[in-house]
């Protein structure tokens, strides 16, 4: 368990390449951020919050304001872990300048330590521009959910060797551009192993095998709160049924007038003599 006060930085995470596995989870609330930060090195405020918190079908409608609101809450609730906030779709792709304007808002308004953006070779120039101007960037290649409308489905990448070259080139481009780490999402195990070995920065896997330098999952998925999860998610908890049970018990007790009981009400003060 980690209780240190100093926050980890992007260079701290970068320096862990090839060392002890880097433990990452998402969090979108002050309360869960406190728990996650006690055990993890990195908290990602991912744009998957659109799906897990807001019931959206994809991450495409997520806005910069939504990311900043939740990023700020996570910073308030956590210590020690490096907090990384996703740049959402439409907030960085148009130009390097647009990306810097969005990233600087995120850093200033949340106090987080880095941003993440999706895309490999096509984003390399933008990543270099941000890093040169003081914005630590985590890349994200393989399955890039913000591109759902062009890729058509959330399917695993690199399952045929003939598809490997562009994915590896994307990861190398992100690393060469100065990113401090790169997320590999839904990538076949041999390709993930090859990329992790090829790039000089930590490769953080989500559905990309144990060959990566670290792992990340979406908190609600691993806690058993999400109704549908990809194959790569292991449910480390089953909170869905226990929340259901608690809410049902509450509703039953309110209807039966057995809640609030004697322990849950304020008694009158004894009159002063
Ligand atoms: O938004 C998110 O949760 C992510 C993870 C899948 C890495 O980007």
CSV table of C-alpha atoms and ligand atoms in Angstrom, one decimal:
chain,number,residue,atom,x,y,z
A,1,UNK,CA,0.0,0.0,0.0
A,2,UNK,CA,1.3,3.5,-0.9
A,3,UNK,CA,0.8,6.4,1.5
A,4,UNK,CA,3.6,8.7,0.3
A,5,UNK,CA,2.7,12.2,-0.3
A,6,UNK,CA,4.9,13.1,-3.3
A,7,UNK,CA,3.2,12.5,-6.5
A,8,UNK,CA,4.9,10.3,-9.1
A,9,UNK,CA,5.8,12.2,-12.3
A,10,UNK,CA,5.8,11.3,-16.0
A,11,UNK,CA,9.7,11.0,-15.8
A,12,UNK,CA,9.3,8.6,-12.8
A,13,UNK,CA,7.0,6.4,-14.9
A,14,UNK,CA,9.3,6.7,-17.9
A,15,UNK,CA,12.2,5.5,-15.8
A,16,UNK,CA,10.4,2.3,-14.9
A,17,UNK,CA,10.8,0.8,-18.4
A,18,UNK,CA,11.7,-2.9,-18.0
A,19,UNK,CA,11.5,-2.8,-14.2
A,20,UNK,CA,8.7,-3.6,-11.7
A,21,UNK,CA,5.3,-3.7,-13.5
A,22,UNK,CA,3.6,-0.3,-13.6
A,23,UNK,CA,0.1,-0.6,-12.1
A,24,UNK,CA,-2.6,1.6,-13.6
A,25,UNK,CA,-6.4,1.9,-13.3
A,26,UNK,CA,-9.0,4.5,-14.3
A,27,UNK,CA,-10.9,6.5,-11.8
A,28,UNK,CA,-13.5,9.2,-12.3
A,29,UNK,CA,-14.4,10.1,-8.7
A,30,UNK,CA,-12.6,11.6,-5.7
A,31,UNK,CA,-13.6,8.7,-3.5
A,32,UNK,CA,-12.4,5.8,-5.8
A,33,UNK,CA,-9.3,7.8,-6.7
A,34,UNK,CA,-8.2,7.7,-3.0
A,35,UNK,CA,-8.5,3.9,-3.0
A,36,UNK,CA,-6.8,3.4,-6.4
A,37,UNK,CA,-3.9,5.8,-5.5
A,38,UNK,CA,-3.1,3.7,-2.4
A,39,UNK,CA,-2.3,0.7,-4.6
A,40,UNK,CA,-1.5,2.0,-8.1
A,41,UNK,CA,1.2,4.1,-9.7
A,42,UNK,CA,-1.0,5.8,-12.3
A,43,UNK,CA,-4.7,6.9,-12.4
A,44,UNK,CA,-6.0,7.5,-15.8
A,45,UNK,CA,-9.1,9.7,-16.1
A,46,UNK,CA,-10.0,8.1,-19.4
A,47,UNK,CA,-12.7,9.2,-21.9
A,48,UNK,CA,-14.3,5.8,-21.2
A,49,UNK,CA,-16.0,7.8,-18.5
A,50,UNK,CA,-18.5,8.7,-21.3
A,51,UNK,CA,-19.5,5.1,-21.5
A,52,UNK,CA,-19.2,4.0,-17.8
A,53,UNK,CA,-20.5,7.1,-16.2
A,54,UNK,CA,-22.8,8.7,-18.7
A,55,UNK,CA,-24.2,5.6,-20.6
A,56,UNK,CA,-22.9,6.8,-24.0
A,57,UNK,CA,-22.4,4.2,-26.7
A,58,UNK,CA,-18.9,5.5,-27.6
A,59,UNK,CA,-16.3,8.0,-26.4
A,60,UNK,CA,-16.9,10.3,-29.3
A,61,UNK,CA,-19.4,12.7,-27.6
A,62,UNK,CA,-17.1,13.2,-24.6
A,63,UNK,CA,-16.1,16.9,-24.1
A,64,UNK,CA,-13.0,18.6,-22.7
A,65,UNK,CA,-15.2,20.1,-19.9
A,66,UNK,CA,-16.3,16.6,-18.9
A,67,UNK,CA,-12.7,15.5,-18.7
A,68,UNK,CA,-11.6,18.5,-16.7
A,69,UNK,CA,-14.5,18.2,-14.2
A,70,UNK,CA,-13.7,14.5,-13.4
A,71,UNK,CA,-9.9,15.1,-13.6
A,72,UNK,CA,-10.2,17.8,-10.9
A,73,UNK,CA,-12.2,15.4,-8.7
A,74,UNK,CA,-9.6,12.7,-9.0
A,75,UNK,CA,-6.8,15.1,-8.2
A,76,UNK,CA,-8.6,16.2,-5.1
A,77,UNK,CA,-9.3,12.6,-3.9
A,78,UNK,CA,-5.8,11.1,-4.5
A,79,UNK,CA,-2.2,11.4,-3.5
A,80,UNK,CA,1.0,9.9,-4.9
A,81,UNK,CA,-0.3,8.4,-8.1
A,82,UNK,CA,0.5,10.2,-11.4
A,83,UNK,CA,-2.9,11.4,-12.7
A,84,UNK,CA,-3.2,11.4,-16.5
A,85,UNK,CA,-6.3,12.9,-18.2
A,86,UNK,CA,-7.4,11.9,-21.7
A,87,UNK,CA,-7.8,14.5,-24.4
A,88,UNK,CA,-11.2,13.7,-25.9
A,89,UNK,CA,-12.2,13.3,-29.5
A,90,UNK,CA,-12.2,16.7,-31.3
A,91,UNK,CA,-10.0,18.5,-28.8
A,92,UNK,CA,-6.6,17.9,-30.3
A,93,UNK,CA,-6.6,16.4,-33.9
A,94,UNK,CA,-7.2,19.6,-35.9
A,95,UNK,CA,-3.7,21.1,-35.2
A,96,UNK,CA,-0.8,21.2,-32.9
A,97,UNK,CA,-2.0,24.5,-31.6
A,98,UNK,CA,-5.4,23.1,-30.8
A,99,UNK,CA,-3.8,20.2,-29.0
A,100,UNK,CA,-1.7,22.6,-26.9
A,101,UNK,CA,-4.7,24.8,-26.0
A,102,UNK,CA,-6.6,21.7,-24.8
A,103,UNK,CA,-3.7,20.1,-23.0
A,104,UNK,CA,-2.8,23.4,-21.2
A,105,UNK,CA,-6.4,23.8,-20.0
A,106,UNK,CA,-6.3,20.2,-18.7
A,107,UNK,CA,-3.0,20.7,-16.8
A,108,UNK,CA,-4.0,24.1,-15.4
A,109,UNK,CA,-7.6,23.4,-14.4
A,110,UNK,CA,-7.1,19.9,-13.0
A,111,UNK,CA,-3.5,20.0,-11.7
A,112,UNK,CA,-2.9,16.6,-13.2
A,113,UNK,CA,0.6,15.5,-14.4
A,114,UNK,CA,0.1,14.4,-18.0
A,115,UNK,CA,-2.4,13.9,-20.8
A,116,UNK,CA,-3.1,11.0,-23.1
A,117,UNK,CA,-4.1,11.1,-26.7
A,118,UNK,CA,-4.9,8.5,-29.3
A,119,UNK,CA,-3.0,7.9,-32.6
A,120,UNK,CA,0.4,6.9,-33.7
A,121,UNK,CA,2.3,8.2,-36.7
A,122,UNK,CA,-0.4,10.8,-37.5
A,123,UNK,CA,-0.1,12.3,-34.0
A,124,UNK,CA,3.7,12.2,-33.8
A,125,UNK,CA,4.3,15.8,-34.7
A,126,UNK,CA,1.6,16.9,-32.2
A,127,UNK,CA,3.2,14.8,-29.5
A,128,UNK,CA,6.6,16.4,-30.1
A,129,UNK,CA,5.1,19.9,-30.1
A,130,UNK,CA,3.4,19.3,-26.8
A,131,UNK,CA,6.4,17.7,-25.1
A,132,UNK,CA,8.7,20.5,-26.2
A,133,UNK,CA,6.3,22.9,-24.6
A,134,UNK,CA,6.1,21.2,-21.2
A,135,UNK,CA,3.2,18.8,-21.6
A,136,UNK,CA,4.0,15.2,-20.8
A,137,UNK,CA,2.1,12.9,-23.2
A,138,UNK,CA,1.1,9.3,-23.0
A,139,UNK,CA,0.4,7.8,-26.4
A,140,UNK,CA,-2.3,5.2,-27.2
A,141,UNK,CA,-2.1,2.8,-30.2
A,142,UNK,CA,-3.6,-0.5,-31.4
A,143,UNK,CA,-7.4,-0.2,-30.9
A,144,UNK,CA,-8.2,3.5,-30.6
A,145,UNK,CA,-11.8,3.8,-29.6
A,146,UNK,CA,-12.2,7.4,-30.6
A,147,UNK,CA,-11.8,6.2,-34.2
A,148,UNK,CA,-14.9,3.9,-33.9
A,149,UNK,CA,-16.7,5.6,-36.7
A,150,UNK,CA,-13.9,4.8,-39.2
A,151,UNK,CA,-12.8,1.4,-37.9
A,152,UNK,CA,-16.4,0.1,-37.5
A,153,UNK,CA,-16.0,-2.1,-34.4
A,154,UNK,CA,-14.0,-2.5,-31.2
A,155,UNK,CA,-12.0,-5.5,-32.4
A,156,UNK,CA,-8.6,-6.8,-31.5
A,157,UNK,CA,-5.6,-5.6,-33.6
A,158,UNK,CA,-2.7,-7.5,-35.1
A,159,UNK,CA,-4.1,-11.0,-35.1
A,160,UNK,CA,-2.7,-11.5,-38.6
A,161,UNK,CA,1.0,-11.0,-38.9
A,162,UNK,CA,0.4,-9.0,-42.1
A,163,UNK,CA,-1.2,-6.3,-40.0
A,164,UNK,CA,1.7,-5.8,-37.6
A,165,UNK,CA,3.9,-3.3,-39.4
A,166,UNK,CA,1.6,-0.2,-39.2
A,167,UNK,CA,0.8,-0.9,-35.5
A,168,UNK,CA,4.5,-1.3,-34.6
A,169,UNK,CA,5.3,1.9,-36.7
A,170,UNK,CA,2.7,3.8,-34.7
A,171,UNK,CA,4.2,2.7,-31.3
A,172,UNK,CA,7.7,3.6,-32.5
A,173,UNK,CA,6.6,7.0,-33.8
A,174,UNK,CA,4.9,7.9,-30.5
A,175,UNK,CA,8.1,6.9,-28.6
A,176,UNK,CA,10.4,8.8,-31.0
A,177,UNK,CA,8.2,11.9,-30.7
A,178,UNK,CA,8.9,12.0,-26.9
A,179,UNK,CA,5.9,10.4,-25.3
A,180,UNK,CA,6.8,9.1,-21.8
A,181,UNK,CA,4.7,5.9,-22.1
A,182,UNK,CA,2.3,4.3,-24.6
A,183,UNK,CA,-0.9,2.4,-24.1
A,184,UNK,CA,-1.3,-0.8,-26.3
A,185,UNK,CA,-5.0,-1.6,-26.5
A,186,UNK,CA,-6.4,-5.0,-27.7
A,187,UNK,CA,-3.3,-6.2,-29.4
A,188,UNK,CA,-2.4,-9.8,-30.1
A,189,UNK,CA,0.1,-11.1,-27.6
A,190,UNK,CA,3.1,-11.7,-29.9
A,191,UNK,CA,2.8,-8.2,-31.4
A,192,UNK,CA,2.5,-6.6,-27.9
A,193,UNK,CA,5.7,-8.5,-26.9
A,194,UNK,CA,7.5,-7.3,-30.0
A,195,UNK,CA,6.5,-3.7,-29.5
A,196,UNK,CA,7.3,-3.7,-25.8
A,197,UNK,CA,10.7,-4.9,-26.6
A,198,UNK,CA,11.2,-2.4,-29.5
A,199,UNK,CA,10.2,0.9,-27.8
A,200,UNK,CA,12.4,2.6,-25.1
A,201,UNK,CA,9.3,3.8,-23.2
A,202,UNK,CA,7.0,1.8,-20.9
A,203,UNK,CA,4.2,0.0,-22.9
A,204,UNK,CA,1.1,-0.2,-20.8
A,205,UNK,CA,-1.2,-3.0,-21.9
A,206,UNK,CA,-5.0,-3.3,-21.9
A,207,UNK,CA,-5.8,-6.5,-23.6
A,208,UNK,CA,-2.2,-6.7,-24.8
A,209,UNK,CA,-0.8,-9.5,-22.5
A,210,UNK,CA,1.6,-9.8,-19.7
A,211,UNK,CA,4.5,-8.9,-22.0
A,212,UNK,CA,3.9,-5.2,-21.4
A,213,UNK,CA,5.7,-3.0,-18.9
A,214,UNK,CA,2.5,-2.4,-17.0
A,215,UNK,CA,-1.3,-2.9,-17.1
A,216,UNK,CA,-4.4,-0.8,-17.1
A,217,UNK,CA,-8.1,-1.6,-16.8
A,218,UNK,CA,-11.2,0.5,-16.5
A,219,UNK,CA,-12.1,0.4,-12.8
A,220,UNK,CA,-15.9,-0.2,-13.3
A,221,UNK,CA,-15.2,-3.1,-15.6
A,222,UNK,CA,-12.9,-4.9,-13.2
A,223,UNK,CA,-15.2,-4.3,-10.3
A,224,UNK,CA,-18.1,-6.0,-12.1
A,225,UNK,CA,-20.2,-2.8,-12.5
A,226,UNK,CA,-20.2,-2.7,-16.3
A,227,UNK,CA,-22.9,-4.8,-17.9
A,228,UNK,CA,-20.8,-5.8,-20.9
A,229,UNK,CA,-17.0,-6.1,-20.9
A,230,UNK,CA,-14.4,-7.0,-23.5
A,231,UNK,CA,-12.7,-10.5,-23.3
A,232,UNK,CA,-9.5,-9.0,-21.9
A,233,UNK,CA,-11.2,-7.8,-18.7
A,234,UNK,CA,-10.9,-10.0,-15.6
A,235,UNK,CA,-13.6,-9.2,-13.0
A,236,UNK,CA,-11.7,-8.7,-9.7
A,237,UNK,CA,-15.0,-7.9,-7.9
A,238,UNK,CA,-18.7,-8.3,-8.4
A,239,UNK,CA,-20.0,-5.0,-7.1
A,240,UNK,CA,-23.1,-5.0,-9.4
A,241,UNK,CA,-25.0,-7.6,-7.5
A,242,UNK,CA,-24.1,-6.2,-4.0
A,243,UNK,CA,-25.2,-2.7,-5.1
A,244,UNK,CA,-28.5,-4.2,-6.4
A,245,UNK,CA,-29.0,-6.0,-3.1
A,246,UNK,CA,-28.3,-2.9,-1.0
A,247,UNK,CA,-30.7,-0.7,-3.1
A,248,UNK,CA,-33.4,-3.4,-2.9
A,249,UNK,CA,-33.1,-3.7,0.8
A,250,UNK,CA,-33.3,0.0,1.3
A,251,UNK,CA,-36.4,0.3,-0.9
A,252,UNK,CA,-38.0,-2.6,1.0
A,253,UNK,CA,-37.3,-1.1,4.4
A,254,UNK,CA,-38.5,2.4,3.4
A,255,UNK,CA,-41.8,0.8,2.1
A,256,UNK,CA,-42.1,-1.3,5.3
A,257,UNK,CA,-41.4,1.8,7.5
A,258,UNK,CA,-38.6,-0.1,9.2
A,259,UNK,CA,-36.0,2.4,8.0
A,260,UNK,CA,-35.0,4.9,9.5
A,261,UNK,CA,-34.9,2.8,12.8
A,262,UNK,CA,-34.1,4.0,16.3
A,263,UNK,CA,-30.3,4.1,15.5
A,264,UNK,CA,-30.9,6.4,12.6
A,265,UNK,CA,-32.8,9.3,14.1
A,266,UNK,CA,-31.9,12.2,16.4
A,267,UNK,CA,-33.3,12.1,19.9
A,268,UNK,CA,-34.3,15.3,21.7
A,269,UNK,CA,-31.7,16.8,24.1
A,270,UNK,CA,-32.5,16.4,27.7
A,271,UNK,CA,-33.9,19.7,29.0
A,272,UNK,CA,-31.3,21.8,30.9
A,273,UNK,CA,-32.2,22.3,34.6
B,1,LIG,O1,-10.5,5.8,-21.6
B,1,LIG,C1,-9.9,4.8,-21.2
B,1,LIG,O2,-10.4,4.2,-20.3
B,1,LIG,C2,-8.7,4.4,-21.8
B,1,LIG,C3,-8.2,3.0,-21.4
B,1,LIG,C4,-8.9,2.0,-22.2
B,1,LIG,C5,-6.7,2.9,-21.6
B,1,LIG,O3,-8.2,5.1,-22.6
